[in-house]
mmCIF file with all atom_site columns, C-alpha atoms in Angstrom:
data_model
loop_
_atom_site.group_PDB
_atom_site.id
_atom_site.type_symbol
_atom_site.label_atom_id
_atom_site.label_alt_id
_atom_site.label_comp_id
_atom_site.label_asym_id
_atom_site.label_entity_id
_atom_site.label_seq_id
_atom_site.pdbx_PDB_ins_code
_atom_site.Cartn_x
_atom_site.Cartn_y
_atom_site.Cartn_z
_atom_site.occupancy
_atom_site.B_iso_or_equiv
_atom_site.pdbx_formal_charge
_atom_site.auth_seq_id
_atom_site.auth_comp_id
_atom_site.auth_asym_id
_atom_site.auth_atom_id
_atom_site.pdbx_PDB_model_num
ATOM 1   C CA . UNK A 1 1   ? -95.401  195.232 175.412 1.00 72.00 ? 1   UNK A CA 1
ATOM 2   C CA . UNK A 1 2   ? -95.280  196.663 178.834 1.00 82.00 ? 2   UNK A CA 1
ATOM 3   C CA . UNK A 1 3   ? -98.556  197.388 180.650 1.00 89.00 ? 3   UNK A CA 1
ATOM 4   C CA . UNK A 1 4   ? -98.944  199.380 183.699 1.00 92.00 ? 4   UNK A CA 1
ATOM 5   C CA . UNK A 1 5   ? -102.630 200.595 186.071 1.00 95.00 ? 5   UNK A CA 1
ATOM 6   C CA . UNK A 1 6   ? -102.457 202.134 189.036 1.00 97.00 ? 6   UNK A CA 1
ATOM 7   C CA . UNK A 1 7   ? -105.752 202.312 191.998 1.00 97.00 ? 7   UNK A CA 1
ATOM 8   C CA . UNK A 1 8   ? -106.310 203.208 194.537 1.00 98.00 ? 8   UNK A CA 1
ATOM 9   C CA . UNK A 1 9   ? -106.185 207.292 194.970 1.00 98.00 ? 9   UNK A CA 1
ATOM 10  C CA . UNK A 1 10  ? -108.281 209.354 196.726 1.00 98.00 ? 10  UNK A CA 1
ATOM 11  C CA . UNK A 1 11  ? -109.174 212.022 198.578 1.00 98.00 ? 11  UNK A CA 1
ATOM 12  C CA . UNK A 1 12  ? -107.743 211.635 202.209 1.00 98.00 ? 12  UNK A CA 1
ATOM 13  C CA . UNK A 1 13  ? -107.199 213.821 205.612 1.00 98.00 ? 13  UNK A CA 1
ATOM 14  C CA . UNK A 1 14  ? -104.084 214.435 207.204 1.00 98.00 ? 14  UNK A CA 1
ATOM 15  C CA . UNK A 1 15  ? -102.619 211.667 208.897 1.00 98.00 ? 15  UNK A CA 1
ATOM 16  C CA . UNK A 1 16  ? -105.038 209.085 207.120 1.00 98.00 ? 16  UNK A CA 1
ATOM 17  C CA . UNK A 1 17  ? -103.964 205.765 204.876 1.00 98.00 ? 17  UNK A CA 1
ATOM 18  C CA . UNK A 1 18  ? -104.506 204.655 201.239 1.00 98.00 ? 18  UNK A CA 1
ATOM 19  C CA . UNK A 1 19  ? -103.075 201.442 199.754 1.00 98.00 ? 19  UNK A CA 1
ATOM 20  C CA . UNK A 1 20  ? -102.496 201.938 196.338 1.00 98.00 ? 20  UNK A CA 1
ATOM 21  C CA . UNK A 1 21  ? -102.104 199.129 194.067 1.00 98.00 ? 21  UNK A CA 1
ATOM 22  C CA . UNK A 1 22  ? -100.211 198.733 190.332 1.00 96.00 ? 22  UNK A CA 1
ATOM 23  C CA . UNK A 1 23  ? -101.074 195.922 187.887 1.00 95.00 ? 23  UNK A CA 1
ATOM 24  C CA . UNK A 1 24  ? -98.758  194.478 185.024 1.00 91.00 ? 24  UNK A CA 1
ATOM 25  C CA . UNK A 1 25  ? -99.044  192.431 182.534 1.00 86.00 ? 25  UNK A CA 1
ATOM 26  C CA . UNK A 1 26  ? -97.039  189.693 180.969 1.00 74.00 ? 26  UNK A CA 1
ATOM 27  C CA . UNK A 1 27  ? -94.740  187.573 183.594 1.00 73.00 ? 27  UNK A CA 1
ATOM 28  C CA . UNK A 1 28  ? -91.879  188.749 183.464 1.00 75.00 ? 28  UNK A CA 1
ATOM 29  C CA . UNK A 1 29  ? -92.993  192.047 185.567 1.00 80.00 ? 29  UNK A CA 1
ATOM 30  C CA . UNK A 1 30  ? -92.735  189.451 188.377 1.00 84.00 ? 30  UNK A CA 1
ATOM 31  C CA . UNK A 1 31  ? -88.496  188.852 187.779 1.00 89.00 ? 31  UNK A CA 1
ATOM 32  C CA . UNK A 1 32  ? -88.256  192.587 187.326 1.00 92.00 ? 32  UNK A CA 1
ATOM 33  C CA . UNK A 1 33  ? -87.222  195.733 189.867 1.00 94.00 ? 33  UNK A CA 1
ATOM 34  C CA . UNK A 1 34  ? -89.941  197.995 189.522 1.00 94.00 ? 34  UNK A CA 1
ATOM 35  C CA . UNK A 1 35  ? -90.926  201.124 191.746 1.00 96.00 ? 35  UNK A CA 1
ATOM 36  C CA . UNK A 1 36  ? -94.057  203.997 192.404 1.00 98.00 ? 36  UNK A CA 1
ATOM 37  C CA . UNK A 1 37  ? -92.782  207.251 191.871 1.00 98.00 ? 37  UNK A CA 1
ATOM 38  C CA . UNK A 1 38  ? -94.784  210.505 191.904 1.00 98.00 ? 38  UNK A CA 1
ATOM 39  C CA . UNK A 1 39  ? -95.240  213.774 190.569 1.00 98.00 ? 39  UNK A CA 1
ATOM 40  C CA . UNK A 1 40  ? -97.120  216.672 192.486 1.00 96.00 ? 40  UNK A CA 1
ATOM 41  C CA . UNK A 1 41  ? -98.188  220.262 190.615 1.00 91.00 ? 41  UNK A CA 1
ATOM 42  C CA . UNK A 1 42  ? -95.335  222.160 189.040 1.00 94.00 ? 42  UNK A CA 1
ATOM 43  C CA . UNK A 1 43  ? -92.593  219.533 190.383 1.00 96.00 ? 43  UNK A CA 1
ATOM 44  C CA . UNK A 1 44  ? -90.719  216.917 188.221 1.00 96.00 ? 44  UNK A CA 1
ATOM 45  C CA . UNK A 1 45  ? -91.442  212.770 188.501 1.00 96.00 ? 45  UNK A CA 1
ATOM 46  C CA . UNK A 1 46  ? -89.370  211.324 191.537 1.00 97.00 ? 46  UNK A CA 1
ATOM 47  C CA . UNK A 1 47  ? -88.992  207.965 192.790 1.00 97.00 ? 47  UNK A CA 1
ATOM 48  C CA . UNK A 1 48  ? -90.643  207.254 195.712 1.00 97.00 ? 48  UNK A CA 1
ATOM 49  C CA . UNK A 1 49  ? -89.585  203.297 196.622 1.00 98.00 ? 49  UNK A CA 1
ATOM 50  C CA . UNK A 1 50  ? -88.007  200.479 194.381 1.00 98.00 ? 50  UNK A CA 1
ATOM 51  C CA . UNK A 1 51  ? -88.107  196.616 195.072 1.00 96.00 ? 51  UNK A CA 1
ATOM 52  C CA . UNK A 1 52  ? -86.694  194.082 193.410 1.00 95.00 ? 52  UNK A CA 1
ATOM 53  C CA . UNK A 1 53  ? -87.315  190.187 192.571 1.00 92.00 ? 53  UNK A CA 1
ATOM 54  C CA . UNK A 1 54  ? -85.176  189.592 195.934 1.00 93.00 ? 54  UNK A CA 1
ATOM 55  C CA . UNK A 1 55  ? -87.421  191.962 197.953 1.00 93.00 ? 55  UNK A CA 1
ATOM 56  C CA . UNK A 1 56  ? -84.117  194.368 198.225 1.00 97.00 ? 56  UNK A CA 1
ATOM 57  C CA . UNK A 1 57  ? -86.107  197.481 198.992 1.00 98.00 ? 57  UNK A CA 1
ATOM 58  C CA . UNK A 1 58  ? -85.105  201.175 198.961 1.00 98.00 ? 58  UNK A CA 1
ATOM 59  C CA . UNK A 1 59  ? -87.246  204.757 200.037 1.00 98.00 ? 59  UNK A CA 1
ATOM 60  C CA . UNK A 1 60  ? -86.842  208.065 199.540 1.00 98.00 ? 60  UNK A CA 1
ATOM 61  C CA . UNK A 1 61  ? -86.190  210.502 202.366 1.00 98.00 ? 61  UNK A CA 1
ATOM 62  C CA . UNK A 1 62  ? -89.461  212.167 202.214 1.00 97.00 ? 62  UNK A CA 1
ATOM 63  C CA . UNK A 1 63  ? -91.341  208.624 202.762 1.00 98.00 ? 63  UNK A CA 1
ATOM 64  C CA . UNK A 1 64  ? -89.198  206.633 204.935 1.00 98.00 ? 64  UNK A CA 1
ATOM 65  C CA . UNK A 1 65  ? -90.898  205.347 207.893 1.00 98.00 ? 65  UNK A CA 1
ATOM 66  C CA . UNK A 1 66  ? -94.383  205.982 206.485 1.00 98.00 ? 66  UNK A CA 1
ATOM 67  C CA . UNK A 1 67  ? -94.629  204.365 203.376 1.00 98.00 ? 67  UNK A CA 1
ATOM 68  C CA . UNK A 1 68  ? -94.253  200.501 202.560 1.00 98.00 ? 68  UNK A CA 1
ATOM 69  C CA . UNK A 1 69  ? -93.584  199.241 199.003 1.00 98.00 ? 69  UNK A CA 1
ATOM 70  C CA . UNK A 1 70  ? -94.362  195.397 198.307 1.00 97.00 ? 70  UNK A CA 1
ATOM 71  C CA . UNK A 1 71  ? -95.115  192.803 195.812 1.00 95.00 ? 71  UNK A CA 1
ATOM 72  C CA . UNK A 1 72  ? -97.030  190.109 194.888 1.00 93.00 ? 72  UNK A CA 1
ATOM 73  C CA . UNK A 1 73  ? -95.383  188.066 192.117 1.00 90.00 ? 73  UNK A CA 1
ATOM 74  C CA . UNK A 1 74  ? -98.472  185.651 191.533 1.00 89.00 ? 74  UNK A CA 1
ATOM 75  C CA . UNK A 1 75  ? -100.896 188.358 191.249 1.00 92.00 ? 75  UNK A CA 1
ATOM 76  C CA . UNK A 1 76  ? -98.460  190.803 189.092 1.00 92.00 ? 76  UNK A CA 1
ATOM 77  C CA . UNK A 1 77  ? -99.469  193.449 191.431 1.00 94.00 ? 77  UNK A CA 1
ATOM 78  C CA . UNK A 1 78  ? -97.138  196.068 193.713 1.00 95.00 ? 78  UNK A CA 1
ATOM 79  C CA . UNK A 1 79  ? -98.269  197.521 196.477 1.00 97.00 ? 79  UNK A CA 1
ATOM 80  C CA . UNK A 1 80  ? -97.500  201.029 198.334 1.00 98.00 ? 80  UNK A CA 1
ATOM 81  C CA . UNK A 1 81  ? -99.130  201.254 201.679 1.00 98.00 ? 81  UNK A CA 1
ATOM 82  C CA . UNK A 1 82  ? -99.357  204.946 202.852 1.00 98.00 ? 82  UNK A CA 1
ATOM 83  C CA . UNK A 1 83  ? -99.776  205.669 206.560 1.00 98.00 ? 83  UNK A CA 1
ATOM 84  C CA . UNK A 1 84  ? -99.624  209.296 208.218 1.00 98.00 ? 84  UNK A CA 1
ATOM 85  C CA . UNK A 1 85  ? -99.952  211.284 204.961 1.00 98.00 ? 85  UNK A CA 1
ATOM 86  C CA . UNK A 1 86  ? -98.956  214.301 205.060 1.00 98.00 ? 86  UNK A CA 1
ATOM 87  C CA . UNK A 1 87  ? -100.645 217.717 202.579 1.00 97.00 ? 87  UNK A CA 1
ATOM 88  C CA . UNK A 1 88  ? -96.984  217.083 200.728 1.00 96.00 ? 88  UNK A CA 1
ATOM 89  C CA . UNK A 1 89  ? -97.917  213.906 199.471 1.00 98.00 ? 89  UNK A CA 1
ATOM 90  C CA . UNK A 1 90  ? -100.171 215.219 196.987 1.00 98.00 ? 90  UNK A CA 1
ATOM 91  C CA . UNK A 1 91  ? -99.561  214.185 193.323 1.00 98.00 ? 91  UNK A CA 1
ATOM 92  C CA . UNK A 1 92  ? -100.537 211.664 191.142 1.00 98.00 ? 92  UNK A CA 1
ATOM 93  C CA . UNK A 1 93  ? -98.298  208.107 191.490 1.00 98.00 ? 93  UNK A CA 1
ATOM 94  C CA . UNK A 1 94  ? -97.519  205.915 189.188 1.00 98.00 ? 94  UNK A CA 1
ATOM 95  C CA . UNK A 1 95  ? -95.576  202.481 188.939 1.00 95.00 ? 95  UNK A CA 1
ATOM 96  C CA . UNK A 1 96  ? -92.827  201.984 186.895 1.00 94.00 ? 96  UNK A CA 1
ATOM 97  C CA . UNK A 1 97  ? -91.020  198.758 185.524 1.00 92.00 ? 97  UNK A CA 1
ATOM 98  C CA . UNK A 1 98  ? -87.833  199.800 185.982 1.00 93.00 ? 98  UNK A CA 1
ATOM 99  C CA . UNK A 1 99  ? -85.950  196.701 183.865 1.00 92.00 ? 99  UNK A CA 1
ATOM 100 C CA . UNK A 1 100 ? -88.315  196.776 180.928 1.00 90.00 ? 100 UNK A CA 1
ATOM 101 C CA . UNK A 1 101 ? -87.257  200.537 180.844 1.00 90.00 ? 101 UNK A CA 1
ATOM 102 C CA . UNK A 1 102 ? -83.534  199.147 180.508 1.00 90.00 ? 102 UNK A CA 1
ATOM 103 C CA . UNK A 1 103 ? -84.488  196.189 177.977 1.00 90.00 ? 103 UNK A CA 1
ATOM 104 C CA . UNK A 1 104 ? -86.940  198.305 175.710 1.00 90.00 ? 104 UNK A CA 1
ATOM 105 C CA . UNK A 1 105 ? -84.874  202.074 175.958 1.00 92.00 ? 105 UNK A CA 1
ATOM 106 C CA . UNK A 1 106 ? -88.005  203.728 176.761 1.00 90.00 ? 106 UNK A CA 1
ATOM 107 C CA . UNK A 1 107 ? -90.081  204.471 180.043 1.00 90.00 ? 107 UNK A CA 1
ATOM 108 C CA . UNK A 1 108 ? -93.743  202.260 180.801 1.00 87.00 ? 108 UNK A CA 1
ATOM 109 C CA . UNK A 1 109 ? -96.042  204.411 182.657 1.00 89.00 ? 109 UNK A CA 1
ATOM 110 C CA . UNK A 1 110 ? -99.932  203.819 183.489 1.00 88.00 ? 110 UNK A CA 1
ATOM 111 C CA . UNK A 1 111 ? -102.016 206.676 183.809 1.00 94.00 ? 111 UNK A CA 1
ATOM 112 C CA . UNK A 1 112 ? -101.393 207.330 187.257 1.00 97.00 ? 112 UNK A CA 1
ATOM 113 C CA . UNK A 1 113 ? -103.676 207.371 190.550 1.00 98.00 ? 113 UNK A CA 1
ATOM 114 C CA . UNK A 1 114 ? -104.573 210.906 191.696 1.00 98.00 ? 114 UNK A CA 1
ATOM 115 C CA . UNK A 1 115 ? -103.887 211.408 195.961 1.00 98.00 ? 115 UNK A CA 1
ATOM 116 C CA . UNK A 1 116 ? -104.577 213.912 197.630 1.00 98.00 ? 116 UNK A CA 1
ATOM 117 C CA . UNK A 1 117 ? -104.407 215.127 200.983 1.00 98.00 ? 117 UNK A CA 1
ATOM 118 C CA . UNK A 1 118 ? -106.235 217.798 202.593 1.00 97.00 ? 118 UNK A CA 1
ATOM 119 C CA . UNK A 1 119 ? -108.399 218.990 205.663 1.00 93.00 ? 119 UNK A CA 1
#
């Protein structure tokens, strides 16, 4: 089975930083696409970055520029590094495996890593 927890959340000011970090298990996550996505009050999940095995990475709109998305394949771990956070960036993230969602017909979700961004 497919295991997913997400750290690093927090309470931040505008224009501050977090790192947040996702752990899998099993080693496969480290030949797989996978990808933080987010949800903030009242709004559905969306996809925030994706990388794959090949490092072929992708951002949304909202993120691009600010946000960094990597991977380290010996630790299991992915990475988002968030710089000049904005009040809009509230919600909780989570990781997804995005091919173990294809192989097993069914989503993998951790319980999420709470950020929020206020004055």
């Amino acid at each position: 089975q497919v295991q997913l927890a997400e750290s690093g959340g927090g309470l931040v000011q505008p224009g501050g930083s977090l790192r947040l970090s996702c752990v899998a298990s099993g080693d496969m996550f480290r030949n797989n696409a996978v990808g933080w996505y987010r949800q903030a009050p009242g709004k559905q999940r969306d996809v925030i970055a994706t990388i794959t095995k090949s490092r072929s990475i992708h951002y949304a709109d909202s993120v691009k520029g600010r946000f960094t998305i990597s991977r380290d394949d010996a630790k299991n771990t992915i990475y988002l590094q968030m710089n000049s956070l904005k009040p809009e960036d509230t919600a909780v993230y989570y990781c997804k495996d995005l091919t173990a969602s294809i192989v097993y017909g069914r989503d993998f979700w951790g319980q999420g890593t709470q950020v929020t961004v206020s004055s």
